[in-house]
Amino acid sequence: MDIENIAFVAARTPEAQESLRRLKHRYGHVAPERADIIVALGGDGFMLETLHATLNHKQAIFGMNRGTVGFLMNAFREDRLTERLRAAARVTLTPLGMRATTAQQETIEALAINEVALLRQSRQAAKLRIRVDGTVRLEEMVCDGVLLSTAAGSTAYNASAHGPILPLGANVLALTPISVFRPRRWRGAVLPNTARVDIEILEQLKRPVSAAADFTEVRDVVRVNIAERRDLALTLLFDPEHNLEERILREQFMP
């Protein structure tokens, strides 16, 4: 792997900025669009920002944790960085594409690396109709919301909503309800990653709903179409002993 040119990017926290200064001084630095590899310093939120910002650059990204959780990050060490980059394991992520239509008939498209989440906007529960590949699977669901998660995002909001943690290589997505009231016993579904999920908001004026794809939120939606964007690929790098597949597997056995 060619790593002559490294771009360093960092969150705005003092810790991340100080690490940025030291690493630039030690290893040099080029602009992200000219880099062989991008090194991101921060937490998982900053990693998501970096992935979105570099979608068109195609460089692999190696994260080092200067944040809180750091699930998508490697441990921070200044020494032997080039050796770590050469030895790193590659993981390819495919984002979800969201197409949301508002009550004003405006159409907004966005990408989600973690999940697309629909959430009620008011005290009234949402009423949703869910189609998978054109077939109605739930005629009416009363809930606080629902989310469709990638495997990489399944340990985040999806896990907090009691959705399944998905192995990276399983080629599946998690459709997980949020505080579902009816049907009471529905706890979600695991779908093939080729599935197209269409969600229609029922009684939209009385029960308004917003849709969020990672950082993009759309208010007052009437329908949302979600499908994996297999024309896009993002590459993350991990130390071999702490690769993402192992982390996700380990999460399934956490007490």
mmCIF file of C-alpha atoms in Angstrom:
data_model
loop_
_atom_site.group_PDB
_atom_site.id
_atom_site.type_symbol
_atom_site.label_atom_id
_atom_site.label_comp_id
_atom_site.label_asym_id
_atom_site.label_seq_id
_atom_site.Cartn_x
_atom_site.Cartn_y
_atom_site.Cartn_z
ATOM 1 C CA MET A 1 0.000 0.000 0.000
ATOM 2 C CA ASP A 2 1.381 3.391 -1.028
ATOM 3 C CA ILE A 3 1.430 5.694 2.003
ATOM 4 C CA GLU A 4 3.877 8.386 1.009
ATOM 5 C CA ASN A 5 1.243 11.086 1.345
ATOM 6 C CA ILE A 6 -0.841 11.209 4.518
ATOM 7 C CA ALA A 7 -3.620 13.680 5.249
ATOM 8 C CA PHE A 8 -4.484 14.316 8.895
ATOM 9 C CA VAL A 9 -7.915 15.621 9.874
ATOM 10 C CA ALA A 10 -9.166 16.179 13.414
ATOM 11 C CA ALA A 11 -12.175 17.050 15.509
ATOM 12 C CA ARG A 12 -12.190 20.503 17.085
ATOM 13 C CA THR A 13 -11.564 19.301 20.622
ATOM 14 C CA PRO A 14 -8.307 20.468 22.248
ATOM 15 C CA GLU A 15 -7.052 16.877 22.557
ATOM 16 C CA ALA A 16 -7.653 16.101 18.885
ATOM 17 C CA GLN A 17 -6.145 19.405 17.728
ATOM 18 C CA GLU A 18 -2.981 18.905 19.790
ATOM 19 C CA SER A 19 -2.589 15.391 18.358
ATOM 20 C CA LEU A 20 -3.093 16.829 14.869
ATOM 21 C CA ARG A 21 -0.313 19.349 15.405
ATOM 22 C CA ARG A 22 2.167 16.730 16.628
ATOM 23 C CA LEU A 23 1.392 14.185 13.906
ATOM 24 C CA LYS A 24 1.667 16.748 11.112
ATOM 25 C CA HIS A 25 5.066 17.811 12.444
ATOM 26 C CA ARG A 26 6.266 14.224 12.694
ATOM 27 C CA TYR A 27 4.927 12.663 9.476
ATOM 28 C CA GLY A 28 4.174 15.583 7.158
ATOM 29 C CA HIS A 29 0.780 16.390 5.713
ATOM 30 C CA VAL A 30 -0.976 16.874 2.370
ATOM 31 C CA ALA A 31 -4.501 17.953 1.494
ATOM 32 C CA PRO A 32 -7.053 15.091 1.708
ATOM 33 C CA GLU A 33 -7.678 15.093 -2.042
ATOM 34 C CA ARG A 34 -3.951 14.480 -2.665
ATOM 35 C CA ALA A 35 -3.446 11.867 0.057
ATOM 36 C CA ASP A 36 -2.872 8.137 -0.220
ATOM 37 C CA ILE A 37 -4.476 7.629 3.196
ATOM 38 C CA ILE A 38 -6.480 9.916 5.483
ATOM 39 C CA VAL A 39 -5.916 9.673 9.238
ATOM 40 C CA ALA A 40 -8.896 10.918 11.258
ATOM 41 C CA LEU A 41 -8.440 11.996 14.884
ATOM 42 C CA GLY A 42 -11.557 12.131 17.041
ATOM 43 C CA GLY A 43 -14.486 9.917 17.994
ATOM 44 C CA ASP A 44 -17.096 7.992 16.068
ATOM 45 C CA GLY A 45 -19.078 11.131 15.248
ATOM 46 C CA PHE A 46 -16.037 12.726 13.658
ATOM 47 C CA MET A 47 -15.311 9.515 11.744
ATOM 48 C CA LEU A 48 -18.806 9.681 10.244
ATOM 49 C CA GLU A 49 -18.211 13.328 9.303
ATOM 50 C CA THR A 50 -14.931 12.360 7.645
ATOM 51 C CA LEU A 51 -16.503 9.503 5.706
ATOM 52 C CA HIS A 52 -19.227 11.797 4.394
ATOM 53 C CA ALA A 53 -16.740 14.550 3.539
ATOM 54 C CA THR A 54 -14.436 12.201 1.600
ATOM 55 C CA LEU A 55 -17.012 10.191 -0.348
ATOM 56 C CA ASN A 56 -15.624 11.466 -3.637
ATOM 57 C CA HIS A 57 -11.944 11.096 -2.713
ATOM 58 C CA LYS A 58 -11.855 7.268 -2.561
ATOM 59 C CA GLN A 59 -8.965 7.163 -0.074
ATOM 60 C CA ALA A 60 -8.946 4.688 2.793
ATOM 61 C CA ILE A 61 -9.403 6.201 6.259
ATOM 62 C CA PHE A 62 -7.551 5.149 9.404
ATOM 63 C CA GLY A 63 -9.113 6.547 12.558
ATOM 64 C CA MET A 64 -7.374 7.072 15.896
ATOM 65 C CA ASN A 65 -9.479 7.656 18.969
ATOM 66 C CA ARG A 66 -9.342 11.151 20.407
ATOM 67 C CA GLY A 67 -13.022 11.087 21.391
ATOM 68 C CA THR A 68 -15.308 9.185 23.752
ATOM 69 C CA VAL A 69 -16.500 5.841 22.367
ATOM 70 C CA GLY A 70 -14.243 5.225 19.397
ATOM 71 C CA PHE A 71 -15.929 2.061 18.106
ATOM 72 C CA LEU A 72 -14.872 2.915 14.551
ATOM 73 C CA MET A 73 -11.425 4.090 15.663
ATOM 74 C CA ASN A 74 -8.072 2.499 16.424
ATOM 75 C CA ALA A 75 -6.123 3.191 19.586
ATOM 76 C CA PHE A 76 -4.159 6.434 19.511
ATOM 77 C CA ARG A 77 -0.388 6.061 19.293
ATOM 78 C CA GLU A 78 2.071 8.457 17.709
ATOM 79 C CA ASP A 79 4.859 5.927 17.190
ATOM 80 C CA ARG A 80 5.246 3.660 14.146
ATOM 81 C CA LEU A 81 2.225 5.063 12.336
ATOM 82 C CA THR A 82 3.450 4.202 8.842
ATOM 83 C CA GLU A 83 4.069 0.590 9.914
ATOM 84 C CA ARG A 84 0.531 0.399 11.314
ATOM 85 C CA LEU A 85 -0.926 1.778 8.103
ATOM 86 C CA ARG A 86 0.938 -0.786 5.991
ATOM 87 C CA ALA A 87 -0.258 -3.652 8.172
ATOM 88 C CA ALA A 88 -3.852 -2.449 8.541
ATOM 89 C CA ALA A 89 -6.832 -4.607 7.586
ATOM 90 C CA ARG A 90 -9.302 -3.100 5.107
ATOM 91 C CA VAL A 91 -13.072 -3.020 5.633
ATOM 92 C CA THR A 92 -15.450 -1.845 2.897
ATOM 93 C CA LEU A 93 -18.684 -0.127 3.932
ATOM 94 C CA THR A 94 -21.680 0.563 1.690
ATOM 95 C CA PRO A 95 -23.984 3.446 2.700
ATOM 96 C CA LEU A 96 -27.757 3.583 2.538
ATOM 97 C CA GLY A 97 -29.418 6.039 0.209
ATOM 98 C CA MET A 98 -32.469 7.878 1.573
ATOM 99 C CA ARG A 99 -35.028 9.627 -0.620
ATOM 100 C CA ALA A 100 -37.496 11.577 1.523
ATOM 101 C CA THR A 101 -40.575 13.364 0.231
ATOM 102 C CA THR A 102 -42.048 16.123 2.388
ATOM 103 C CA ALA A 103 -45.631 17.303 2.809
ATOM 104 C CA GLN A 104 -44.708 20.195 0.482
ATOM 105 C CA GLN A 105 -43.694 17.595 -2.163
ATOM 106 C CA GLU A 106 -40.029 18.502 -1.857
ATOM 107 C CA THR A 107 -37.671 15.566 -2.435
ATOM 108 C CA ILE A 108 -34.427 15.372 -0.468
ATOM 109 C CA GLU A 109 -31.756 12.718 -0.919
ATOM 110 C CA ALA A 110 -29.036 11.842 1.587
ATOM 111 C CA LEU A 111 -26.629 9.062 2.500
ATOM 112 C CA ALA A 112 -26.393 7.137 5.763
ATOM 113 C CA ILE A 113 -23.392 5.099 6.847
ATOM 114 C CA ASN A 114 -25.040 4.102 10.147
ATOM 115 C CA GLU A 115 -28.810 4.246 9.719
ATOM 116 C CA VAL A 116 -31.878 5.999 8.386
ATOM 117 C CA ALA A 117 -34.254 6.741 11.278
ATOM 118 C CA LEU A 118 -37.851 7.956 11.201
ATOM 119 C CA LEU A 119 -39.063 9.625 14.404
ATOM 120 C CA ARG A 120 -42.311 11.196 15.571
ATOM 121 C CA GLN A 121 -42.175 14.998 15.795
ATOM 122 C CA SER A 122 -44.946 15.562 18.326
ATOM 123 C CA ARG A 123 -46.617 14.000 21.358
ATOM 124 C CA GLN A 124 -48.657 11.815 18.991
ATOM 125 C CA ALA A 125 -47.265 8.401 18.101
ATOM 126 C CA ALA A 126 -46.376 7.887 14.460
ATOM 127 C CA LYS A 127 -48.423 5.660 12.173
ATOM 128 C CA LEU A 128 -46.352 4.001 9.468
ATOM 129 C CA ARG A 129 -46.960 1.587 6.592
ATOM 130 C CA ILE A 130 -43.903 -0.446 5.591
ATOM 131 C CA ARG A 131 -43.236 -2.048 2.213
ATOM 132 C CA VAL A 132 -40.256 -4.244 1.418
ATOM 133 C CA ASP A 133 -39.512 -4.699 -2.281
ATOM 134 C CA GLY A 134 -42.982 -3.450 -3.121
ATOM 135 C CA THR A 135 -44.890 -5.798 -0.795
ATOM 136 C CA VAL A 136 -46.709 -4.393 2.232
ATOM 137 C CA ARG A 137 -45.235 -6.135 5.279
ATOM 138 C CA LEU A 138 -46.827 -3.950 7.946
ATOM 139 C CA GLU A 139 -50.123 -2.306 7.049
ATOM 140 C CA GLU A 140 -50.028 -0.036 10.095
ATOM 141 C CA MET A 141 -47.425 0.325 12.829
ATOM 142 C CA VAL A 142 -48.001 2.681 15.778
ATOM 143 C CA CYS A 143 -44.684 3.640 17.315
ATOM 144 C CA ASP A 144 -42.205 6.370 18.172
ATOM 145 C CA GLY A 145 -40.367 5.515 14.965
ATOM 146 C CA VAL A 146 -38.409 2.952 13.025
ATOM 147 C CA LEU A 147 -34.866 2.708 11.683
ATOM 148 C CA LEU A 148 -33.024 0.797 8.982
ATOM 149 C CA SER A 149 -29.432 0.101 9.976
ATOM 150 C CA THR A 150 -26.326 -1.098 8.188
ATOM 151 C CA ALA A 151 -24.133 -3.725 9.806
ATOM 152 C CA ALA A 152 -21.543 -1.063 10.672
ATOM 153 C CA GLY A 153 -24.247 1.045 12.313
ATOM 154 C CA SER A 154 -25.971 -1.835 14.078
ATOM 155 C CA THR A 155 -23.983 -1.301 17.291
ATOM 156 C CA ALA A 156 -25.099 2.353 17.521
ATOM 157 C CA TYR A 157 -28.710 3.657 17.631
ATOM 158 C CA ASN A 158 -29.980 0.284 16.412
ATOM 159 C CA ALA A 159 -28.520 -1.509 19.433
ATOM 160 C CA SER A 160 -29.970 1.126 21.777
ATOM 161 C CA ALA A 161 -33.389 0.401 20.247
ATOM 162 C CA HIS A 162 -32.839 -3.338 20.975
ATOM 163 C CA GLY A 163 -32.162 -4.213 17.357
ATOM 164 C CA PRO A 164 -29.822 -7.064 16.346
ATOM 165 C CA ILE A 165 -26.085 -6.568 16.022
ATOM 166 C CA LEU A 166 -25.147 -7.642 12.498
ATOM 167 C CA PRO A 167 -21.878 -9.259 11.353
ATOM 168 C CA LEU A 168 -20.230 -7.230 8.604
ATOM 169 C CA GLY A 169 -20.042 -10.067 6.093
ATOM 170 C CA ALA A 170 -23.662 -11.160 6.462
ATOM 171 C CA ASN A 171 -24.957 -8.752 3.760
ATOM 172 C CA VAL A 172 -28.058 -7.877 5.754
ATOM 173 C CA LEU A 173 -29.789 -4.799 7.181
ATOM 174 C CA ALA A 174 -31.722 -4.412 10.451
ATOM 175 C CA LEU A 175 -35.232 -2.948 10.380
ATOM 176 C CA THR A 176 -35.885 -2.019 14.003
ATOM 177 C CA PRO A 177 -38.953 -0.378 15.586
ATOM 178 C CA ILE A 178 -38.598 2.319 18.229
ATOM 179 C CA SER A 179 -41.026 1.993 21.163
ATOM 180 C CA VAL A 180 -43.581 0.101 19.113
ATOM 181 C CA PHE A 181 -47.160 0.054 20.479
ATOM 182 C CA ARG A 182 -48.883 -1.879 17.712
ATOM 183 C CA PRO A 183 -48.354 -4.601 16.574
ATOM 184 C CA ARG A 184 -47.198 -5.277 20.119
ATOM 185 C CA ARG A 185 -45.136 -8.380 19.428
ATOM 186 C CA TRP A 186 -43.266 -7.089 16.389
ATOM 187 C CA ARG A 187 -39.596 -6.686 17.243
ATOM 188 C CA GLY A 188 -38.179 -5.954 13.811
ATOM 189 C CA ALA A 189 -36.769 -7.821 10.850
ATOM 190 C CA VAL A 190 -33.421 -8.717 9.317
ATOM 191 C CA LEU A 191 -33.480 -8.002 5.576
ATOM 192 C CA PRO A 192 -31.106 -8.782 2.720
ATOM 193 C CA ASN A 193 -28.978 -5.795 1.834
ATOM 194 C CA THR A 194 -30.548 -5.799 -1.636
ATOM 195 C CA ALA A 195 -33.958 -4.922 -0.149
ATOM 196 C CA ARG A 196 -35.736 -1.667 -0.946
ATOM 197 C CA VAL A 197 -37.703 -0.343 2.030
ATOM 198 C CA ASP A 198 -40.515 2.155 1.452
ATOM 199 C CA ILE A 199 -42.164 3.786 4.472
ATOM 200 C CA GLU A 200 -45.395 5.730 4.169
ATOM 201 C CA ILE A 201 -46.490 8.091 6.946
ATOM 202 C CA LEU A 202 -50.180 7.710 7.774
ATOM 203 C CA GLU A 203 -52.178 10.633 9.206
ATOM 204 C CA GLN A 204 -49.198 12.881 8.514
ATOM 205 C CA LEU A 205 -50.881 16.147 9.516
ATOM 206 C CA LYS A 206 -51.968 14.795 12.894
ATOM 207 C CA ARG A 207 -48.865 12.662 13.468
ATOM 208 C CA PRO A 208 -45.878 14.415 11.821
ATOM 209 C CA VAL A 209 -42.651 12.465 11.322
ATOM 210 C CA SER A 210 -39.055 13.426 10.573
ATOM 211 C CA ALA A 211 -36.443 11.323 8.788
ATOM 212 C CA ALA A 212 -32.708 11.402 9.500
ATOM 213 C CA ALA A 213 -29.881 9.877 7.470
ATOM 214 C CA ASP A 214 -26.847 10.254 9.731
ATOM 215 C CA PHE A 215 -26.462 14.090 9.792
ATOM 216 C CA THR A 216 -29.258 15.016 7.374
ATOM 217 C CA GLU A 217 -32.701 15.533 8.946
ATOM 218 C CA VAL A 218 -35.867 16.138 6.945
ATOM 219 C CA ARG A 219 -39.016 17.338 8.727
ATOM 220 C CA ASP A 220 -42.657 16.600 7.895
ATOM 221 C CA VAL A 221 -42.032 13.662 5.578
ATOM 222 C CA VAL A 222 -44.871 11.792 3.888
ATOM 223 C CA ARG A 223 -42.821 8.899 2.537
ATOM 224 C CA VAL A 224 -39.251 7.676 2.661
ATOM 225 C CA ASN A 225 -37.528 5.275 0.261
ATOM 226 C CA ILE A 226 -34.349 3.543 1.408
ATOM 227 C CA ALA A 227 -31.964 1.248 -0.450
ATOM 228 C CA GLU A 228 -28.289 0.407 -0.243
ATOM 229 C CA ARG A 229 -26.095 2.465 -2.576
ATOM 230 C CA ARG A 230 -23.954 -0.307 -4.002
ATOM 231 C CA ASP A 231 -22.348 2.131 -6.440
ATOM 232 C CA LEU A 232 -20.545 3.744 -3.486
ATOM 233 C CA ALA A 233 -17.845 2.145 -1.356
ATOM 234 C CA LEU A 234 -15.996 3.471 1.676
ATOM 235 C CA THR A 235 -12.817 1.903 3.011
ATOM 236 C CA LEU A 236 -11.792 1.909 6.669
ATOM 237 C CA LEU A 237 -8.469 0.644 8.002
ATOM 238 C CA PHE A 238 -8.029 -1.160 11.314
ATOM 239 C CA ASP A 239 -5.162 -2.632 13.259
ATOM 240 C CA PRO A 240 -5.353 -6.398 12.540
ATOM 241 C CA GLU A 241 -5.716 -7.317 16.224
ATOM 242 C CA HIS A 242 -8.672 -4.932 16.642
ATOM 243 C CA ASN A 243 -10.482 -5.191 13.314
ATOM 244 C CA LEU A 244 -14.100 -4.111 12.939
ATOM 245 C CA GLU A 245 -15.450 -7.624 12.360
ATOM 246 C CA GLU A 246 -14.012 -8.755 15.697
ATOM 247 C CA ARG A 247 -15.392 -5.705 17.497
ATOM 248 C CA ILE A 248 -18.900 -6.311 16.172
ATOM 249 C CA LEU A 249 -18.720 -9.996 17.088
ATOM 250 C CA ARG A 250 -17.512 -9.099 20.589
ATOM 251 C CA GLU A 251 -20.425 -6.682 21.034
ATOM 252 C CA GLN A 252 -22.867 -9.597 20.653
ATOM 253 C CA PHE A 253 -21.467 -11.177 23.815
ATOM 254 C CA MET A 254 -21.328 -8.065 25.950
ATOM 255 C CA PRO A 255 -23.197 -8.484 29.290
#
